[in-house]
Amino acid sequence: SQQGEEDPQALSIQEGENATMNCSYKTSINNLQWYRQNSGRGLVHLILIRSNEREKHSGRLRVTLDTSKKSSSLLITASRAADTASYFCATDAWGNKLVFGAGTILRVKS
Amino acid sequence: GAGVSQTPSNKVTEKGKYVELRCDPISGHTALYWYRQSLGQGPEFLIYFQGTGAADDSGLPNDRFFAVRPEGSVSTLKIQRTERGDSAVYLCASSLTRANTGELFFGEGSRLTVL
């Protein structure tokens, strides 16, 4: 079963615009991670935010975590065509595995 | 190698056949995971190894699925009596320790098609 649910399912924006994706989850977590997957490829880790953190930055990426609402958001600023991919949140609920959501498909038009 | 290596990249088989999928993790990574991804879905957990032992196999869908990691490095996912519903991309990932301390490094996947 998948714990995380991403919203929206698909997002289409123009190059240079910001892209925001949201993730909701159900149980208490140790950390939450975001991954990117280009079509037909494996997943690539983007960023990890721990349960005691509220915001984290990495380059053009900004992640927030609200444990009271059990939600996270991923913001990609100044998007590029190369950002076109599927984005997944994954939660570590103090167990042995990461549980992934169904993902958001991002298309950046040049 | 530098990354997680999976073979074969594509496998087409007939219903009822036996299939083996191989994963070679990043050297030194003690944790190894198998996930399955169907079209348009996120990866679904199958099994987790810490060293040679299967620490969590709660995601294996039934007893047709089995995985081994005899020397704590390379792992093989084995599927007996394949069914059309087994068609998916099988992803392997490794990490230095357990997932709750850091990121997973994924391979490119093995695409299994059962006719």
PDB file of C-alpha atoms in Angstrom, chain B residues 23-85:
ATOM      1  CA  CYS B  23      20.867  -6.635  -8.577  1.00  0.00           C
ATOM      2  CA  ASP B  24      24.443  -5.566  -7.916  1.00  0.00           C
ATOM      3  CA  PRO B  25      24.383  -2.805  -5.261  1.00  0.00           C
ATOM      4  CA  ILE B  26      26.893  -0.066  -4.613  1.00  0.00           C
ATOM      5  CA  SER B  27      29.992  -1.531  -2.991  1.00  0.00           C
ATOM      6  CA  GLY B  28      29.855  -1.274   0.782  1.00  0.00           C
ATOM      7  CA  HIS B  29      26.101  -0.701   0.985  1.00  0.00           C
ATOM      8  CA  THR B  30      24.692  -3.085   3.563  1.00  0.00           C
ATOM      9  CA  ALA B  31      21.011  -2.384   2.931  1.00  0.00           C
ATOM     10  CA  LEU B  32      19.337  -3.614  -0.262  1.00  0.00           C
ATOM     11  CA  TYR B  33      15.722  -3.170  -1.327  1.00  0.00           C
ATOM     12  CA  TRP B  34      13.501  -4.533  -4.063  1.00  0.00           C
ATOM     13  CA  TYR B  35      10.545  -2.505  -5.283  1.00  0.00           C
ATOM     14  CA  ARG B  36       8.024  -3.104  -8.046  1.00  0.00           C
ATOM     15  CA  GLN B  37       6.600  -0.284 -10.152  1.00  0.00           C
ATOM     16  CA  SER B  38       3.570  -0.590 -12.380  1.00  0.00           C
ATOM     17  CA  LEU B  39       2.813   1.929 -15.098  1.00  0.00           C
ATOM     18  CA  GLY B  40       1.704   5.258 -13.673  1.00  0.00           C
ATOM     19  CA  GLN B  41       2.293   4.193 -10.090  1.00  0.00           C
ATOM     20  CA  GLY B  42       4.932   4.772  -7.461  1.00  0.00           C
ATOM     21  CA  PRO B  43       7.359   2.051  -6.421  1.00  0.00           C
ATOM     22  CA  GLU B  44       5.812  -0.633  -4.218  1.00  0.00           C
ATOM     23  CA  PHE B  45       8.017  -2.207  -1.548  1.00  0.00           C
ATOM     24  CA  LEU B  46       8.755  -5.916  -1.864  1.00  0.00           C
ATOM     25  CA  ILE B  47      11.653  -6.887   0.392  1.00  0.00           C
ATOM     26  CA  TYR B  48      14.555  -5.434   2.369  1.00  0.00           C
ATOM     27  CA  PHE B  49      17.904  -7.071   3.151  1.00  0.00           C
ATOM     28  CA  GLN B  50      20.307  -5.978   5.852  1.00  0.00           C
ATOM     29  CA  GLY B  51      23.463  -7.881   5.027  1.00  0.00           C
ATOM     30  CA  THR B  52      22.605 -11.439   4.037  1.00  0.00           C
ATOM     31  CA  GLY B  53      19.288 -11.701   5.826  1.00  0.00           C
ATOM     32  CA  ALA B  54      15.854 -10.622   4.685  1.00  0.00           C
ATOM     33  CA  ALA B  55      14.960  -8.191   7.461  1.00  0.00           C
ATOM     34  CA  ASP B  56      11.516  -7.407   6.040  1.00  0.00           C
ATOM     35  CA  ASP B  57       9.756  -9.420   3.328  1.00  0.00           C
ATOM     36  CA  SER B  58       6.279  -8.123   4.088  1.00  0.00           C
ATOM     37  CA  GLY B  59       5.847  -6.720   0.583  1.00  0.00           C
ATOM     38  CA  LEU B  60       6.262  -9.962  -1.326  1.00  0.00           C
ATOM     39  CA  PRO B  61       2.823 -10.543  -2.878  1.00  0.00           C
ATOM     40  CA  ASN B  62       2.759 -14.344  -2.540  1.00  0.00           C
ATOM     41  CA  ASP B  63       4.977 -17.404  -2.262  1.00  0.00           C
ATOM     42  CA  ARG B  64       5.836 -17.320  -5.969  1.00  0.00           C
ATOM     43  CA  PHE B  65       8.215 -14.482  -5.159  1.00  0.00           C
ATOM     44  CA  PHE B  66      11.515 -15.125  -3.381  1.00  0.00           C
ATOM     45  CA  ALA B  67      14.755 -13.177  -3.041  1.00  0.00           C
ATOM     46  CA  VAL B  68      18.230 -14.057  -1.822  1.00  0.00           C
ATOM     47  CA  ARG B  69      21.437 -12.232  -0.997  1.00  0.00           C
ATOM     48  CA  PRO B  70      23.794 -15.056  -0.031  1.00  0.00           C
ATOM     49  CA  GLU B  71      27.021 -13.078   0.416  1.00  0.00           C
ATOM     50  CA  GLY B  72      25.574  -9.757   1.462  1.00  0.00           C
ATOM     51  CA  SER B  73      26.219  -8.107  -1.883  1.00  0.00           C
ATOM     52  CA  VAL B  74      24.483  -9.251  -5.083  1.00  0.00           C
ATOM     53  CA  SER B  75      20.802 -10.103  -4.756  1.00  0.00           C
ATOM     54  CA  THR B  76      18.522 -12.167  -6.967  1.00  0.00           C
ATOM     55  CA  LEU B  77      14.741 -11.805  -7.116  1.00  0.00           C
ATOM     56  CA  LYS B  78      13.119 -15.047  -8.224  1.00  0.00           C
ATOM     57  CA  ILE B  79       9.599 -15.352  -9.573  1.00  0.00           C
ATOM     58  CA  GLN B  80       8.075 -18.770 -10.124  1.00  0.00           C
ATOM     59  CA  ARG B  81       5.124 -19.614 -12.379  1.00  0.00           C
ATOM     60  CA  THR B  82       4.936 -16.075 -13.698  1.00  0.00           C
ATOM     61  CA  GLU B  83       1.531 -14.516 -14.314  1.00  0.00           C
ATOM     62  CA  ARG B  84       0.559 -11.635 -16.591  1.00  0.00           C
ATOM     63  CA  GLY B  85      -0.063  -9.506 -13.510  1.00  0.00           C
TER      64      GLY B  85
END
